[in-house]
Amino acid sequence: MSAFGGSTANANPNRSVEVASPPSDSVSSLCFSSKANHLVATSWDNQVRCWEVQKQGTTITTVPKASISHDQPVLCSAWKDDGTTVFSGGCDKQVKMWPLLSGGQPVTVAMHDAPVKDLAWIPEMSLLVTGSWDKTLRYWDLRQQNPTWVQQLPERCYALTVKHPLMVVGTADRNLVIFNLQNPQTEFKRVVSPLKYQTRCLAAFPDQQGFLVGSIEGRVGVHHLDEAQASKNFTFKCHRDGNDIYSVNSLNFHPVHQTFATAGSDGAFNFWDKDSKQRLKAMLRCSQPITSSAFNHDGSIYAYSFLGIRLENFESAPFSDLSIFFLYFTLYLKPQFVMTGAKVLKITIHQQQRPIFTYTNPWMPRSRANPGSEQATESEASALLLMKRNYRICTWAILLRVLSSNT
Amino acid sequence: MTQQGSSLHKPQFDFPPKIKSQIQSCLRRKNSVGIFSVAVPIFFHFSCQYGTRCKFLHTTPQQSQSNRFGFGAQTSSPNPQPNPFGFDTQTSRTPNQQPNPQPNPFGFGVQSSAHSRGGDGFVSKPNQVKVLSVVIQAVDCFVVYGPFDNKWSRFSNVNNSSAPASRPANNQPSAANHTCTTDIESCKRVILEDLENEKPLWKLTCYGHSRNGPCDIVGDISYDELRALAYDDAKHGKDIASIVERERNLLNSKLLEFQNLAQKPYPVSSAPTPSSQNMFGGGSIIAPVANNGFSSQVSSFSQLSGSSNTRSAAAPNFSFGQPNAFQNNTQPSSFQTNNSPFNTSGAFGIQPQHSTTQSFSPFGTSSNNGALSAPQNSFSTPASLPQTGNGPGKQLNFFTNEPITASSAIGLTNTSIQLINNIPTENANVDDGVWTKAQWNVGEIPEEEPPTIYIN
């Protein structure tokens, strides 16, 4: 356990904040806890480090908390769902479980025959799944020495993503193996990647309908599992600069909205929406490749790493410079909402759940509502589709509000 | 038009009453602009005053189109997906005398206004239509203007050449049936184009020219692997120069493979048959291998498989329970690559087993190994699948039998297979007599390499 200094300013083009005491070698993976703003980074200097990220309004500070070391570079990390324990695996072919919140020592819980490339904790099954370059996927019950199940893969595991019950494993030679975790002993499906080159990263849709696959050729593919939705599959190019084609190193879905971020070796990270096939926001390029990235549990902080680690706080940058995450409000999924007499009163842009811009509908029924009700918040709304004309970003916005007087 | 038979029905507007009152109150206001616009599936139940005698098509969405109304002019067009809007075309309100071929939940759209001679059910019709136009606006386009000034509408194609392309460039369905055998020219073009324009910065990669299709060049090395190896070597005292040398060799050999492919772009065909996207004329996998100057045995392999490719139509779904099938030369499905159609069968444990036969080791071996071993992965019989149900200790029960039988059926000698079979020995299961047999049955082939004396 080491002691570190305070937070530092930075010269990042995106005005992101650099963490205190960054690792001395490049970061291989980043992981936020699902319970608190604890960030864990594994790096090629054999260390696993943890910071606590504190957000005070528009500023972020990071406080280094603890670190452990492996014998060899560490490649992957995952938090347990209760936010107390970190798993980390790497070139020493082991996975260590580190109960860091309680201050415990790391314990080896998993072994492979070759470096462990990726791992994930499956809370619904209380199992740890690890993928390695020895072409196996192993499931571990932490109380036992031996793996619960060993799954053979066609090739070395390069990426792994889990969204119960969907699990997708990307291997070398462009194989993508899909598992249904309710039946983990058999592959659900095996597809060849829709991209033409090596698979680099994967991300499962939050609704488990499919997954994203990123490759080294600056392309991301969106793949749906259901054959009926196969028409919605597509690929798009990103992270290219003229003739230079960089690889997409990390794909992360925003935990709240259904948008995702890609980070690439060109030093840029972008935000996209797969349903509308739009790029929402392109951040400025940094000077080094981005190796990994992560969102925190509520999506208000985005951490990305190269040699150091930077944090992007979405509340800090001025509005015009920020990406707008929007939620689709599809009424036809919730007809009862309409029937209860919702009425458009206010259009509000939500930036990470904090209202930034409010536009009040001029034609609200004066006869019925008292003036005081206009100040009532839109807290009843469950989702928004945003519309905005004053700024150069236009999206449709509807905020529905249930009026008690309008039953 | 006479009205007999069914009586005049009052159309029932199935809006929920609450929203109906809301909408009407909005409509009374002059300034009401449809900021209500959302996607709402509203299914209206209308009864036509002419009933069965109406000359227009009475259909509701999701119903099969049966023309009950006796008019030949009413073609029953197939109803596409349920249209949540139900009638977005109706709001145009053009009086329309000819039969409306589109499925029309109204039964007759606006034509009713022509018929509505005071039928009190239709009094509110114009209003209703107006309501609909207010309420139902397909909100599915939005324009994003960002700092790069990419002016996007949902399907626009405007982009700045300097900015990275934000538009999704490809929307090929995943079920693209790529028939390289029939259209090899276009595949070749694709390969050449890719290798010309779309060269990623990381060179040590596999490549496949068709999406969801097998790899044309196998042999992937990821950044982390190379780096891990370098770190490892450095730790063991290897000097940096030799590490760099080794990596450079790797890079050069891979670049050579790509060059060869560019010069002789024989694509690996995926499905010779249109029906099965993932069955593979894997025979032509061998073709690029042949380009690499592989042994003559393999060339014969490719010729053989080339011919067998055309017959692959016969066997898109070979069943796993028949190892004998592999004896047959004309089973090109035996060369299948890792695409698997076997979603349904529990025999999925198959490929997991064969991963070990894919002997490609990342460092230094040529892609041939991968190419040849890839087809071999596909065979197994579920019966001989020991994986399922085994305890943890037994997972590594590979069997390499079928590939060998298949290849022997194809004419490859045993030795050539063994040359590329670099499986690390897992079980001490040595019985050297096995290697002298001409043909193996299922489960007989040991996992480790044969002793060198058997390798001619």
CSV table of N, CA and C in Angstrom, one decimal, chain B residues 160-269:
chain,number,residue,atom,x,y,z
B,160,ASN,N,-17.6,15.5,-43.6
B,160,ASN,CA,-16.4,16.2,-43.9
B,160,ASN,C,-15.3,15.2,-44.2
B,161,SER,N,-14.6,15.4,-45.2
B,161,SER,CA,-13.6,14.4,-45.5
B,161,SER,C,-12.5,14.5,-44.5
B,162,SER,N,-12.3,15.6,-43.9
B,162,SER,CA,-11.2,15.7,-42.9
B,162,SER,C,-11.6,15.0,-41.6
B,163,ALA,N,-12.8,15.2,-41.2
B,163,ALA,CA,-13.2,14.6,-39.9
B,163,ALA,C,-13.3,13.1,-40.1
B,164,PRO,N,-13.1,12.4,-39.0
B,164,PRO,CA,-13.4,11.0,-39.2
B,164,PRO,C,-14.8,10.7,-39.5
B,165,ALA,N,-15.0,9.8,-40.3
B,165,ALA,CA,-16.3,9.5,-40.8
B,165,ALA,C,-17.2,9.1,-39.7
B,166,SER,N,-18.3,9.8,-39.5
B,166,SER,CA,-19.2,9.5,-38.4
B,166,SER,C,-20.3,8.6,-38.9
B,167,ARG,N,-20.5,8.6,-40.2
B,167,ARG,CA,-21.7,7.9,-40.7
B,167,ARG,C,-21.4,6.4,-40.7
B,168,PRO,N,-22.3,5.7,-40.3
B,168,PRO,CA,-22.0,4.2,-40.5
B,168,PRO,C,-21.9,3.9,-42.0
B,169,ALA,N,-20.9,3.3,-42.3
B,169,ALA,CA,-20.6,3.2,-43.7
B,169,ALA,C,-21.2,2.0,-44.3
B,170,ASN,N,-21.4,1.0,-43.5
B,170,ASN,CA,-21.8,-0.3,-44.1
B,170,ASN,C,-23.0,-0.8,-43.4
B,171,ASN,N,-24.0,-1.2,-44.1
B,171,ASN,CA,-25.2,-1.7,-43.5
B,171,ASN,C,-25.5,-3.1,-44.1
B,172,GLN,N,-24.5,-3.8,-44.3
B,172,GLN,CA,-24.8,-5.1,-44.9
B,172,GLN,C,-25.4,-6.0,-43.9
B,173,PRO,N,-26.4,-6.7,-44.3
B,173,PRO,CA,-27.1,-7.6,-43.4
B,173,PRO,C,-26.1,-8.7,-43.1
B,174,SER,N,-26.2,-9.2,-41.9
B,174,SER,CA,-25.2,-10.2,-41.4
B,174,SER,C,-25.4,-11.4,-42.2
B,175,ALA,N,-26.5,-11.6,-42.8
B,175,ALA,CA,-26.7,-12.9,-43.5
B,175,ALA,C,-26.3,-12.7,-45.0
B,176,ALA,N,-25.3,-11.9,-45.2
B,176,ALA,CA,-24.9,-11.7,-46.6
B,176,ALA,C,-24.3,-13.0,-47.1
B,177,ASN,N,-24.9,-13.6,-48.1
B,177,ASN,CA,-24.4,-14.8,-48.6
B,177,ASN,C,-23.4,-14.6,-49.6
B,178,HIS,N,-22.2,-14.8,-49.3
B,178,HIS,CA,-21.1,-14.4,-50.1
B,178,HIS,C,-20.7,-15.6,-50.9
B,179,THR,N,-21.0,-15.5,-52.1
B,179,THR,CA,-20.7,-16.7,-53.0
B,179,THR,C,-19.5,-16.4,-53.8
B,180,CYS,N,-18.4,-16.7,-53.2
B,180,CYS,CA,-17.1,-16.5,-53.9
B,180,CYS,C,-16.9,-17.3,-55.1
B,181,THR,N,-17.5,-18.4,-55.1
B,181,THR,CA,-17.3,-19.3,-56.2
B,181,THR,C,-18.0,-18.7,-57.5
B,182,THR,N,-19.2,-18.1,-57.2
B,182,THR,CA,-19.9,-17.6,-58.4
B,182,THR,C,-19.4,-16.3,-58.8
B,183,ASP,N,-19.0,-15.5,-57.8
B,183,ASP,CA,-18.6,-14.1,-58.2
B,183,ASP,C,-17.2,-13.9,-57.7
B,184,ILE,N,-16.3,-14.6,-58.1
B,184,ILE,CA,-15.0,-14.5,-57.5
B,184,ILE,C,-14.3,-13.2,-57.9
B,185,GLU,N,-14.8,-12.7,-59.0
B,185,GLU,CA,-14.1,-11.4,-59.4
B,185,GLU,C,-14.4,-10.3,-58.4
B,186,SER,N,-15.6,-10.2,-58.0
B,186,SER,CA,-15.9,-9.1,-57.1
B,186,SER,C,-15.2,-9.4,-55.8
B,187,CYS,N,-15.1,-10.6,-55.4
B,187,CYS,CA,-14.3,-10.9,-54.2
B,187,CYS,C,-12.9,-10.5,-54.3
B,188,LYS,N,-12.4,-10.8,-55.4
B,188,LYS,CA,-11.0,-10.4,-55.7
B,188,LYS,C,-10.8,-8.9,-55.6
B,189,ARG,N,-11.8,-8.2,-56.2
B,189,ARG,CA,-11.7,-6.8,-56.1
B,189,ARG,C,-11.8,-6.3,-54.7
B,190,VAL,N,-12.7,-6.9,-54.0
B,190,VAL,CA,-12.8,-6.5,-52.6
B,190,VAL,C,-11.5,-6.7,-51.8
B,191,ILE,N,-10.9,-7.8,-52.1
B,191,ILE,CA,-9.6,-8.0,-51.4
B,191,ILE,C,-8.6,-7.0,-51.8
B,192,LEU,N,-8.5,-6.8,-53.1
B,192,LEU,CA,-7.5,-5.8,-53.6
B,192,LEU,C,-7.7,-4.4,-53.0
B,193,GLU,N,-9.0,-4.1,-53.0
B,193,GLU,CA,-9.3,-2.8,-52.5
B,193,GLU,C,-9.0,-2.6,-51.0
B,194,ASP,N,-9.3,-3.7,-50.3
B,194,ASP,CA,-9.0,-3.6,-48.9
B,194,ASP,C,-7.6,-3.5,-48.6
B,195,LEU,N,-6.8,-4.4,-49.3
B,195,LEU,CA,-5.4,-4.4,-49.0
B,195,LEU,C,-4.7,-3.1,-49.5
B,196,GLU,N,-5.4,-2.4,-50.4
B,196,GLU,CA,-4.8,-1.2,-50.9
B,196,GLU,C,-5.2,0.0,-49.9
B,197,ASN,N,-6.4,0.1,-49.6
B,197,ASN,CA,-6.9,1.3,-48.9
B,197,ASN,C,-7.1,1.1,-47.4
B,198,GLU,N,-7.4,-0.1,-47.0
B,198,GLU,CA,-7.8,-0.2,-45.6
B,198,GLU,C,-6.8,-1.0,-44.9
B,199,LYS,N,-5.6,-0.5,-44.9
B,199,LYS,CA,-4.6,-1.3,-44.1
B,199,LYS,C,-4.5,-0.7,-42.8
B,200,PRO,N,-4.8,-1.5,-41.8
B,200,PRO,CA,-4.7,-1.0,-40.4
B,200,PRO,C,-3.3,-0.8,-40.1
B,201,LEU,N,-3.1,0.0,-39.0
B,201,LEU,CA,-1.7,0.2,-38.6
B,201,LEU,C,-1.1,-1.0,-38.0
B,202,TRP,N,-1.9,-1.8,-37.4
B,202,TRP,CA,-1.4,-3.0,-36.8
B,202,TRP,C,-1.4,-4.1,-37.8
B,203,LYS,N,-0.2,-4.6,-38.1
B,203,LYS,CA,-0.1,-5.5,-39.3
B,203,LYS,C,-0.3,-7.0,-39.0
B,204,LEU,N,-0.1,-7.3,-37.7
B,204,LEU,CA,-0.1,-8.7,-37.4
B,204,LEU,C,-1.5,-9.2,-37.1
B,205,THR,N,-2.2,-9.3,-38.2
B,205,THR,CA,-3.6,-9.6,-37.9
B,205,THR,C,-4.1,-10.6,-39.0
B,206,CYS,N,-5.2,-11.2,-38.6
B,206,CYS,CA,-5.9,-12.0,-39.6
B,206,CYS,C,-6.7,-11.1,-40.5
B,207,TYR,N,-7.2,-11.6,-41.6
B,207,TYR,CA,-8.0,-10.8,-42.5
B,207,TYR,C,-9.0,-11.7,-43.2
B,208,GLY,N,-10.2,-11.2,-43.3
B,208,GLY,CA,-11.2,-11.8,-44.0
B,208,GLY,C,-11.9,-10.8,-44.9
B,209,HIS,N,-12.1,-11.1,-46.1
B,209,HIS,CA,-12.6,-10.1,-47.0
B,209,HIS,C,-14.1,-10.0,-46.9
B,210,SER,N,-14.8,-11.0,-46.5
B,210,SER,CA,-16.2,-10.9,-46.4
B,210,SER,C,-16.6,-10.9,-44.9
B,211,ARG,N,-17.6,-10.0,-44.6
B,211,ARG,CA,-18.0,-10.0,-43.3
B,211,ARG,C,-18.7,-11.3,-42.9
B,212,ASN,N,-18.5,-11.6,-41.7
B,212,ASN,CA,-19.1,-12.9,-41.3
B,212,ASN,C,-18.5,-14.1,-42.1
B,213,GLY,N,-17.5,-13.9,-42.8
B,213,GLY,CA,-17.0,-15.0,-43.6
B,213,GLY,C,-15.6,-15.4,-43.0
B,214,PRO,N,-15.1,-16.5,-43.4
B,214,PRO,CA,-13.9,-17.0,-42.8
B,214,PRO,C,-12.7,-16.1,-43.2
B,215,CYS,N,-11.6,-16.4,-42.5
B,215,CYS,CA,-10.5,-15.5,-42.7
B,215,CYS,C,-9.7,-15.9,-43.9
B,216,ASP,N,-9.3,-15.0,-44.7
B,216,ASP,CA,-8.4,-15.3,-45.8
B,216,ASP,C,-7.0,-15.4,-45.3
B,217,ILE,N,-6.6,-14.7,-44.4
B,217,ILE,CA,-5.3,-14.8,-43.8
B,217,ILE,C,-5.5,-15.1,-42.3
B,218,VAL,N,-5.0,-16.1,-41.8
B,218,VAL,CA,-5.2,-16.4,-40.4
B,218,VAL,C,-3.9,-16.1,-39.7
B,219,GLY,N,-3.9,-16.2,-38.4
B,219,GLY,CA,-2.7,-15.9,-37.7
B,219,GLY,C,-2.7,-14.5,-37.1
B,220,ASP,N,-3.4,-14.5,-36.0
B,220,ASP,CA,-3.6,-13.2,-35.4
B,220,ASP,C,-2.6,-13.0,-34.3
B,221,ILE,N,-2.0,-11.9,-34.1
B,221,ILE,CA,-1.3,-11.6,-32.9
B,221,ILE,C,-1.8,-10.3,-32.4
B,222,SER,N,-2.1,-10.2,-31.2
B,222,SER,CA,-2.6,-9.0,-30.6
B,222,SER,C,-1.5,-8.2,-30.0
B,223,TYR,N,-1.7,-6.9,-29.7
B,223,TYR,CA,-0.7,-6.1,-29.2
B,223,TYR,C,-0.2,-6.7,-27.9
B,224,ASP,N,-1.2,-7.1,-27.1
B,224,ASP,CA,-0.8,-7.5,-25.8
B,224,ASP,C,0.1,-8.7,-25.8
B,225,GLU,N,-0.2,-9.6,-26.7
B,225,GLU,CA,0.6,-10.8,-26.8
B,225,GLU,C,2.0,-10.5,-27.1
B,226,LEU,N,2.2,-9.6,-28.1
B,226,LEU,CA,3.5,-9.3,-28.5
B,226,LEU,C,4.3,-8.6,-27.4
B,227,ARG,N,3.5,-7.7,-26.8
B,227,ARG,CA,4.1,-7.0,-25.7
B,227,ARG,C,4.5,-7.9,-24.5
B,228,ALA,N,3.6,-8.7,-24.2
B,228,ALA,CA,3.8,-9.7,-23.1
B,228,ALA,C,5.1,-10.5,-23.4
B,229,LEU,N,5.1,-10.9,-24.6
B,229,LEU,CA,6.3,-11.8,-25.0
B,229,LEU,C,7.6,-11.0,-24.9
B,230,ALA,N,7.5,-9.7,-25.3
B,230,ALA,CA,8.7,-8.9,-25.2
B,230,ALA,C,9.1,-8.7,-23.8
B,231,TYR,N,8.1,-8.4,-22.9
B,231,TYR,CA,8.4,-8.1,-21.5
B,231,TYR,C,9.0,-9.4,-20.9
B,232,ASP,N,8.5,-10.5,-21.3
B,232,ASP,CA,8.9,-11.8,-20.8
B,232,ASP,C,10.4,-12.0,-21.2
B,233,ASP,N,10.6,-11.8,-22.4
B,233,ASP,CA,12.0,-12.0,-22.9
B,233,ASP,C,13.0,-11.0,-22.2
B,234,ALA,N,12.5,-9.9,-22.1
B,234,ALA,CA,13.4,-8.9,-21.5
B,234,ALA,C,13.7,-9.3,-20.0
B,235,LYS,N,12.7,-9.8,-19.4
B,235,LYS,CA,12.9,-10.2,-18.0
B,235,LYS,C,13.9,-11.4,-18.0
B,236,HIS,N,13.9,-12.2,-19.0
B,236,HIS,CA,14.8,-13.3,-18.9
B,236,HIS,C,16.2,-13.0,-19.6
B,237,GLY,N,16.3,-11.8,-19.8
B,237,GLY,CA,17.7,-11.3,-20.1
B,237,GLY,C,18.0,-11.2,-21.6
B,238,LYS,N,17.0,-11.4,-22.4
B,238,LYS,CA,17.2,-11.3,-23.8
B,238,LYS,C,17.4,-9.8,-24.1
B,239,ASP,N,18.3,-9.5,-24.9
B,239,ASP,CA,18.6,-8.1,-25.2
B,239,ASP,C,17.6,-7.5,-26.2
B,240,ILE,N,17.5,-6.3,-26.1
B,240,ILE,CA,16.4,-5.6,-26.9
B,240,ILE,C,16.5,-5.8,-28.4
B,241,ALA,N,17.8,-6.0,-28.8
B,241,ALA,CA,18.0,-6.1,-30.2
B,241,ALA,C,17.4,-7.4,-30.8
B,242,SER,N,17.5,-8.4,-30.0
B,242,SER,CA,17.0,-9.7,-30.5
B,242,SER,C,15.5,-9.7,-30.5
B,243,ILE,N,15.0,-9.0,-29.5
B,243,ILE,CA,13.5,-8.9,-29.4
B,243,ILE,C,13.0,-8.2,-30.6
B,244,VAL,N,13.6,-7.1,-30.9
B,244,VAL,CA,13.2,-6.3,-32.0
B,244,VAL,C,13.4,-7.1,-33.3
B,245,GLU,N,14.4,-7.9,-33.4
B,245,GLU,CA,14.6,-8.7,-34.6
B,245,GLU,C,13.5,-9.7,-34.8
B,246,ARG,N,13.2,-10.3,-33.7
B,246,ARG,CA,12.1,-11.3,-33.8
B,246,ARG,C,10.8,-10.7,-34.2
B,247,GLU,N,10.5,-9.5,-33.6
B,247,GLU,CA,9.3,-8.9,-34.0
B,247,GLU,C,9.3,-8.4,-35.4
B,248,ARG,N,10.4,-8.0,-35.9
B,248,ARG,CA,10.5,-7.6,-37.2
B,248,ARG,C,10.3,-8.7,-38.2
B,249,ASN,N,10.8,-9.9,-37.8
B,249,ASN,CA,10.6,-11.0,-38.7
B,249,ASN,C,9.2,-11.4,-38.8
B,250,LEU,N,8.5,-11.3,-37.6
B,250,LEU,CA,7.1,-11.6,-37.6
B,250,LEU,C,6.4,-10.7,-38.5
B,251,LEU,N,6.7,-9.4,-38.4
B,251,LEU,CA,6.0,-8.4,-39.2
B,251,LEU,C,6.3,-8.7,-40.7
B,252,ASN,N,7.5,-9.0,-41.0
B,252,ASN,CA,7.8,-9.2,-42.4
B,252,ASN,C,7.1,-10.4,-43.0
B,253,SER,N,7.0,-11.4,-42.2
B,253,SER,CA,6.3,-12.6,-42.7
B,253,SER,C,4.9,-12.3,-42.9
B,254,LYS,N,4.3,-11.6,-42.0
B,254,LYS,CA,2.9,-11.3,-42.1
B,254,LYS,C,2.7,-10.3,-43.3
B,255,LEU,N,3.5,-9.4,-43.5
B,255,LEU,CA,3.4,-8.5,-44.6
B,255,LEU,C,3.5,-9.3,-45.9
B,256,LEU,N,4.4,-10.3,-45.9
B,256,LEU,CA,4.5,-11.1,-47.1
B,256,LEU,C,3.2,-11.8,-47.4
B,257,GLU,N,2.6,-12.3,-46.4
B,257,GLU,CA,1.3,-13.0,-46.6
B,257,GLU,C,0.3,-12.1,-47.2
B,258,PHE,N,0.3,-10.9,-46.7
B,258,PHE,CA,-0.7,-9.9,-47.3
B,258,PHE,C,-0.3,-9.6,-48.7
B,259,GLN,N,0.9,-9.5,-49.0
B,259,GLN,CA,1.3,-9.2,-50.4
B,259,GLN,C,0.9,-10.3,-51.3
B,260,ASN,N,1.1,-11.5,-50.8
B,260,ASN,CA,0.8,-12.7,-51.6
B,260,ASN,C,-0.7,-12.7,-51.9
B,261,LEU,N,-1.4,-12.4,-50.9
B,261,LEU,CA,-2.9,-12.3,-51.1
B,261,LEU,C,-3.3,-11.3,-52.1
B,262,ALA,N,-2.6,-10.2,-52.0
B,262,ALA,CA,-2.9,-9.1,-53.0
B,262,ALA,C,-2.6,-9.5,-54.4
B,263,GLN,N,-1.5,-10.2,-54.5
B,263,GLN,CA,-1.1,-10.6,-55.9
B,263,GLN,C,-2.0,-11.7,-56.4
B,264,LYS,N,-2.4,-12.5,-55.5
B,264,LYS,CA,-3.2,-13.6,-56.0
B,264,LYS,C,-4.4,-13.7,-55.1
B,265,PRO,N,-5.3,-12.8,-55.4
B,265,PRO,CA,-6.4,-12.8,-54.4
B,265,PRO,C,-7.5,-13.9,-54.6
B,266,TYR,N,-7.2,-15.0,-54.1
B,266,TYR,CA,-8.2,-16.0,-54.2
B,266,TYR,C,-8.9,-16.0,-52.9
B,267,PRO,N,-10.1,-15.5,-52.9
B,267,PRO,CA,-10.8,-15.4,-51.6
B,267,PRO,C,-11.3,-16.7,-51.1
B,268,VAL,N,-11.4,-16.7,-49.8
B,268,VAL,CA,-11.9,-17.9,-49.2
B,268,VAL,C,-13.4,-17.8,-49.3
B,269,SER,N,-14.0,-18.7,-49.9
B,269,SER,CA,-15.4,-18.6,-50.1
B,269,SER,C,-16.1,-19.1,-48.9
